[in-house]
């Protein structure tokens, strides 16, 4: 049995993310922005629904304030 550690190709790569992840990033950012806009509309139009989805007003405010690139 060989006791030398194997290096995965992803670990050997000088790039921390894959090309596919980079290509999918704009769609992810658009989805985050869309969800945050919808949450903001819901918070203004139907604030009682915020509690129904299990969030506090503070949690909603913090989520809405995040830029699109933050998870």
PDB file of C-alpha atoms in Angstrom:
ATOM      1  CA  UNK A   1       0.000   0.000   0.000  1.00  0.00           C
ATOM      2  CA  UNK A   2       1.247   3.454  -0.907  1.00  0.00           C
ATOM      3  CA  UNK A   3       1.142   5.938   1.993  1.00  0.00           C
ATOM      4  CA  UNK A   4       1.846   9.065  -0.057  1.00  0.00           C
ATOM      5  CA  UNK A   5      -1.069  11.521  -0.023  1.00  0.00           C
ATOM      6  CA  UNK A   6      -2.937  11.974  -3.268  1.00  0.00           C
ATOM      7  CA  UNK A   7      -3.549  15.491  -4.495  1.00  0.00           C
ATOM      8  CA  UNK A   8      -6.869  16.162  -6.133  1.00  0.00           C
ATOM      9  CA  UNK A   9      -6.805  18.138  -9.345  1.00  0.00           C
ATOM     10  CA  UNK A  10      -8.895  20.888  -7.764  1.00  0.00           C
ATOM     11  CA  UNK A  11      -6.331  21.236  -4.975  1.00  0.00           C
ATOM     12  CA  UNK A  12      -3.480  21.450  -7.470  1.00  0.00           C
ATOM     13  CA  UNK A  13      -5.139  24.232  -9.440  1.00  0.00           C
ATOM     14  CA  UNK A  14      -3.833  27.754  -8.864  1.00  0.00           C
ATOM     15  CA  UNK A  15      -7.421  29.032  -9.229  1.00  0.00           C
ATOM     16  CA  UNK A  16      -9.610  28.787  -6.103  1.00  0.00           C
ATOM     17  CA  UNK A  17     -12.844  28.391  -8.093  1.00  0.00           C
ATOM     18  CA  UNK A  18     -13.794  26.575 -11.234  1.00  0.00           C
ATOM     19  CA  UNK A  19     -14.620  28.199 -14.537  1.00  0.00           C
ATOM     20  CA  UNK A  20     -18.144  26.862 -14.262  1.00  0.00           C
ATOM     21  CA  UNK A  21     -18.619  28.570 -10.893  1.00  0.00           C
ATOM     22  CA  UNK A  22     -17.437  31.850 -12.402  1.00  0.00           C
ATOM     23  CA  UNK A  23     -19.849  31.521 -15.303  1.00  0.00           C
ATOM     24  CA  UNK A  24     -22.757  30.820 -12.938  1.00  0.00           C
ATOM     25  CA  UNK A  25     -21.940  33.737 -10.638  1.00  0.00           C
ATOM     26  CA  UNK A  26     -23.972  36.439 -12.468  1.00  0.00           C
ATOM     27  CA  UNK A  27     -27.103  34.264 -12.335  1.00  0.00           C
ATOM     28  CA  UNK A  28     -26.578  33.695  -8.609  1.00  0.00           C
ATOM     29  CA  UNK A  29     -26.180  37.420  -8.035  1.00  0.00           C
ATOM     30  CA  UNK A  30     -29.346  38.171 -10.015  1.00  0.00           C
ATOM     31  CA  UNK A  31     -31.280  35.600  -7.993  1.00  0.00           C
ATOM     32  CA  UNK A  32     -30.084  37.088  -4.691  1.00  0.00           C
ATOM     33  CA  UNK A  33     -31.020  40.599  -5.819  1.00  0.00           C
ATOM     34  CA  UNK A  34     -34.453  39.413  -6.989  1.00  0.00           C
ATOM     35  CA  UNK A  35     -35.206  37.618  -3.709  1.00  0.00           C
ATOM     36  CA  UNK A  36     -34.129  40.646  -1.687  1.00  0.00           C
ATOM     37  CA  UNK A  37     -36.313  42.972  -3.786  1.00  0.00           C
ATOM     38  CA  UNK A  38     -39.288  40.632  -3.318  1.00  0.00           C
ATOM     39  CA  UNK A  39     -38.620  40.486   0.416  1.00  0.00           C
ATOM     40  CA  UNK A  40     -38.536  44.289   0.578  1.00  0.00           C
ATOM     41  CA  UNK A  41     -41.852  44.526  -1.279  1.00  0.00           C
ATOM     42  CA  UNK A  42     -43.411  41.938   1.024  1.00  0.00           C
ATOM     43  CA  UNK A  43     -42.130  43.735   4.119  1.00  0.00           C
ATOM     44  CA  UNK A  44     -43.754  46.990   2.971  1.00  0.00           C
ATOM     45  CA  UNK A  45     -47.001  45.639   1.541  1.00  0.00           C
ATOM     46  CA  UNK A  46     -47.731  42.770   3.939  1.00  0.00           C
ATOM     47  CA  UNK A  47     -45.579  43.046   7.055  1.00  0.00           C
ATOM     48  CA  UNK A  48     -47.650  40.370   8.807  1.00  0.00           C
ATOM     49  CA  UNK A  49     -46.333  37.814   6.290  1.00  0.00           C
ATOM     50  CA  UNK A  50     -42.785  38.288   7.564  1.00  0.00           C
ATOM     51  CA  UNK A  51     -43.657  36.502  10.794  1.00  0.00           C
ATOM     52  CA  UNK A  52     -45.430  33.806   8.789  1.00  0.00           C
ATOM     53  CA  UNK A  53     -42.194  32.907   7.001  1.00  0.00           C
ATOM     54  CA  UNK A  54     -40.339  32.779  10.325  1.00  0.00           C
ATOM     55  CA  UNK A  55     -38.360  36.008  10.157  1.00  0.00           C
ATOM     56  CA  UNK A  56     -38.201  39.062  12.349  1.00  0.00           C
ATOM     57  CA  UNK A  57     -38.312  42.603  10.995  1.00  0.00           C
ATOM     58  CA  UNK A  58     -34.666  42.993  11.959  1.00  0.00           C
ATOM     59  CA  UNK A  59     -33.669  39.867  10.018  1.00  0.00           C
ATOM     60  CA  UNK A  60     -35.532  41.164   6.983  1.00  0.00           C
ATOM     61  CA  UNK A  61     -33.899  44.579   7.249  1.00  0.00           C
ATOM     62  CA  UNK A  62     -30.452  43.005   7.496  1.00  0.00           C
ATOM     63  CA  UNK A  63     -31.120  40.728   4.508  1.00  0.00           C
ATOM     64  CA  UNK A  64     -32.460  43.556   2.360  1.00  0.00           C
ATOM     65  CA  UNK A  65     -29.442  45.724   3.192  1.00  0.00           C
ATOM     66  CA  UNK A  66     -26.932  43.133   1.944  1.00  0.00           C
ATOM     67  CA  UNK A  67     -25.320  43.789  -1.429  1.00  0.00           C
ATOM     68  CA  UNK A  68     -26.057  41.225  -4.142  1.00  0.00           C
ATOM     69  CA  UNK A  69     -22.640  39.600  -3.893  1.00  0.00           C
ATOM     70  CA  UNK A  70     -23.030  38.671  -0.215  1.00  0.00           C
ATOM     71  CA  UNK A  71     -24.672  35.399   0.743  1.00  0.00           C
TER      72      UNK A  71
END
